[in-house]
Amino acid sequence: MSSISEKRIFNGALWTVGTYALTVVLRFGSNVVLTRLVAPDVFGMVMIVTTLKIGMELLTDVGIGQSVVRNENADNVRFRYTAWTLQVLRSFLLCTLLLLASFPLGAFYDVPPGILQLGALTIMVLGSASTVHYYMQRHMQLKKMNIFDLVCDIASIVLVLGFAYLSPTVWSIMVASVVAALFRAATSYLLPGARNWFAWEGPYVREILSFGKWIFLSSMLVFLANSFDKLFLAQSVPLAVFGIYAIARTISELPATLVARVSFQLVFPLISANSGEVRATMRRQVGPMRLKLLLVVAVGLALTVVLSDIAVGIIYDARYGEAGWMLALLLIASWFAILCTVNEYTMMGLGKPAYGVAGNIVKLLALVSLTPVGIHYLGLPGAILAIIAGEILRYFPVLRGQFAEGLSFVRQDLLLHLVFFSALALFLLLRFEIGYGTPFEAVSLPAWSRL
């Protein structure tokens, strides 16, 4: 397919999946410990701050990292310095905006403005990190990149748990996040080729921003589509209930995040490097690897859905019991999100991110229209069903783009749906037959809706 060997692709995928799996185990363990240290409403406040911070970052994403991966001039030192300068300027702007918005946002969500200000400081610190991370992805140095990410994640977990143990408040968690950001930014300059400095080359700026306009639209819509439920529910349910939902939502995002990480670090640069290939040839090369990965995900995710409430009951204390049925429903939404994510990164690798933008527009419209209706008639389960519907509808604009570009995997996707839902039905039947019911029996509906 290209100069990139199949062995190198496999090794890259192995390092990406392996280090992420270890990170998930560590984060999950730290999450469980945190539930013993802090109250559910603290999780609610952290989710609000995190969502707003990520929103600020995505709403101004101009595709600096993606441009480094794709641009033929990216290895020019002036390009590298220009990209870093844009990154620093963007982070300074974001920090300033969030600082100014901290008081009205704090009043709206009933959280202390100070914790939003700490979130703003985190953005500024991370914006000063070296761009070497993007270059490791460009040259598919995935072992080195994932080890760096793992070390930073471990440091962040240790800091958060340590600060929370000393002071079990939202303040300690946010201060720990700032210190973790300082650690990541500082250690990025210890990597080979990490040197950056200020520069401004007009042609390179235009190249980055020209490609980045679609990344900006895509990132803005990804944020709104992925966070609408969080922003809506933070104002619609009690903070403690939102904190429990935050636990389930965070766990449910792990499988989709893993697939997104593999797609971004491997599928996107691989497709990008071979975008000039004949589509039929590319489909034959990519198809088998794609099918193997997603078959494993389908069966594993189906089993996780069936066991999710049992796991929550074993790991968390009684305060978080409601997270079990929430997680089961949210993981079904994650299955549809996984297929959409893989397809979107495939289209981005072809230089066609507009189809992903269209998919997220459809998803956002579905959420905006269905979430209030779902909450009104079915309560929190209705909001989660709206998320599932949004992910299903998101798939079709991207599918249209795949047909237009001659790189469709629709038959493979239909087979994967069949495998996922067949496995889910089988596992549910087995659980029911041995006397454990289903994870959906504890779904909490408004009293009048059960009449």
mmCIF file of N, CA and C in Angstrom, residues 248 252 304-309 323-333 384 388 424 439-440:
data_model
loop_
_atom_site.group_PDB
_atom_site.id
_atom_site.type_symbol
_atom_site.label_atom_id
_atom_site.label_comp_id
_atom_site.label_asym_id
_atom_site.label_seq_id
_atom_site.Cartn_x
_atom_site.Cartn_y
_atom_site.Cartn_z
ATOM 1 N N ALA A 248 -20.967 7.635 34.946
ATOM 2 C CA ALA A 248 -21.381 6.714 33.883
ATOM 3 C C ALA A 248 -20.951 7.224 32.510
ATOM 4 N N SER A 252 -18.415 5.354 29.912
ATOM 5 C CA SER A 252 -18.973 4.938 28.618
ATOM 6 C C SER A 252 -18.171 5.484 27.445
ATOM 7 N N THR A 304 -19.577 -5.946 27.844
ATOM 8 C CA THR A 304 -19.475 -4.872 28.828
ATOM 9 C C THR A 304 -20.843 -4.278 29.144
ATOM 10 N N VAL A 305 -21.693 -4.126 28.130
ATOM 11 C CA VAL A 305 -23.049 -3.620 28.353
ATOM 12 C C VAL A 305 -23.776 -4.512 29.351
ATOM 13 N N VAL A 306 -23.684 -5.817 29.149
ATOM 14 C CA VAL A 306 -24.432 -6.780 29.967
ATOM 15 C C VAL A 306 -23.927 -6.803 31.411
ATOM 16 N N LEU A 307 -22.637 -6.563 31.607
ATOM 17 C CA LEU A 307 -22.053 -6.649 32.955
ATOM 18 C C LEU A 307 -21.890 -5.288 33.631
ATOM 19 N N SER A 308 -22.266 -4.236 32.954
ATOM 20 C CA SER A 308 -21.943 -2.888 33.439
ATOM 21 C C SER A 308 -22.535 -2.581 34.810
ATOM 22 N N ASP A 309 -23.813 -2.895 35.015
ATOM 23 C CA ASP A 309 -24.428 -2.555 36.308
ATOM 24 C C ASP A 309 -23.858 -3.395 37.439
ATOM 25 N N ALA A 323 -25.683 4.683 38.541
ATOM 26 C CA ALA A 323 -24.790 4.767 37.374
ATOM 27 C C ALA A 323 -24.807 3.479 36.558
ATOM 28 N N GLY A 324 -25.257 2.354 37.154
ATOM 29 C CA GLY A 324 -25.237 1.071 36.457
ATOM 30 C C GLY A 324 -26.100 1.038 35.214
ATOM 31 N N TRP A 325 -27.383 1.369 35.371
ATOM 32 C CA TRP A 325 -28.259 1.333 34.187
ATOM 33 C C TRP A 325 -27.926 2.458 33.213
ATOM 34 N N MET A 326 -27.468 3.592 33.737
ATOM 35 C CA MET A 326 -27.055 4.680 32.843
ATOM 36 C C MET A 326 -25.909 4.216 31.947
ATOM 37 N N LEU A 327 -24.934 3.538 32.559
ATOM 38 C CA LEU A 327 -23.768 3.071 31.806
ATOM 39 C C LEU A 327 -24.172 2.067 30.734
ATOM 40 N N ALA A 328 -25.081 1.158 31.046
ATOM 41 C CA ALA A 328 -25.509 0.156 30.064
ATOM 42 C C ALA A 328 -26.092 0.814 28.819
ATOM 43 N N LEU A 329 -26.961 1.803 29.003
ATOM 44 C CA LEU A 329 -27.556 2.502 27.861
ATOM 45 C C LEU A 329 -26.522 3.337 27.104
ATOM 46 N N LEU A 330 -25.652 4.011 27.850
ATOM 47 C CA LEU A 330 -24.656 4.877 27.211
ATOM 48 C C LEU A 330 -23.646 4.070 26.396
ATOM 49 N N LEU A 331 -23.356 2.844 26.812
ATOM 50 C CA LEU A 331 -22.423 2.011 26.051
ATOM 51 C C LEU A 331 -23.008 1.587 24.706
ATOM 52 N N ILE A 332 -24.336 1.459 24.627
ATOM 53 C CA ILE A 332 -24.966 1.181 23.328
ATOM 54 C C ILE A 332 -24.765 2.364 22.393
ATOM 55 N N ALA A 333 -24.906 3.576 22.932
ATOM 56 C CA ALA A 333 -24.618 4.768 22.125
ATOM 57 C C ALA A 333 -23.160 4.777 21.680
ATOM 58 N N ILE A 384 -30.770 9.845 27.485
ATOM 59 C CA ILE A 384 -29.785 8.885 26.972
ATOM 60 C C ILE A 384 -30.258 8.271 25.655
ATOM 61 N N ILE A 388 -28.420 8.066 21.822
ATOM 62 C CA ILE A 388 -28.353 6.911 20.909
ATOM 63 C C ILE A 388 -28.892 7.281 19.527
ATOM 64 N N LEU A 424 -24.926 -9.115 21.992
ATOM 65 C CA LEU A 424 -25.647 -8.484 23.095
ATOM 66 C C LEU A 424 -26.863 -9.318 23.502
ATOM 67 N N PRO A 439 -29.427 -5.550 32.859
ATOM 68 C CA PRO A 439 -28.967 -4.274 33.422
ATOM 69 C C PRO A 439 -29.987 -3.149 33.280
ATOM 70 N N PHE A 440 -31.061 -3.394 32.523
ATOM 71 C CA PHE A 440 -32.038 -2.341 32.264
ATOM 72 C C PHE A 440 -33.223 -2.378 33.231
#
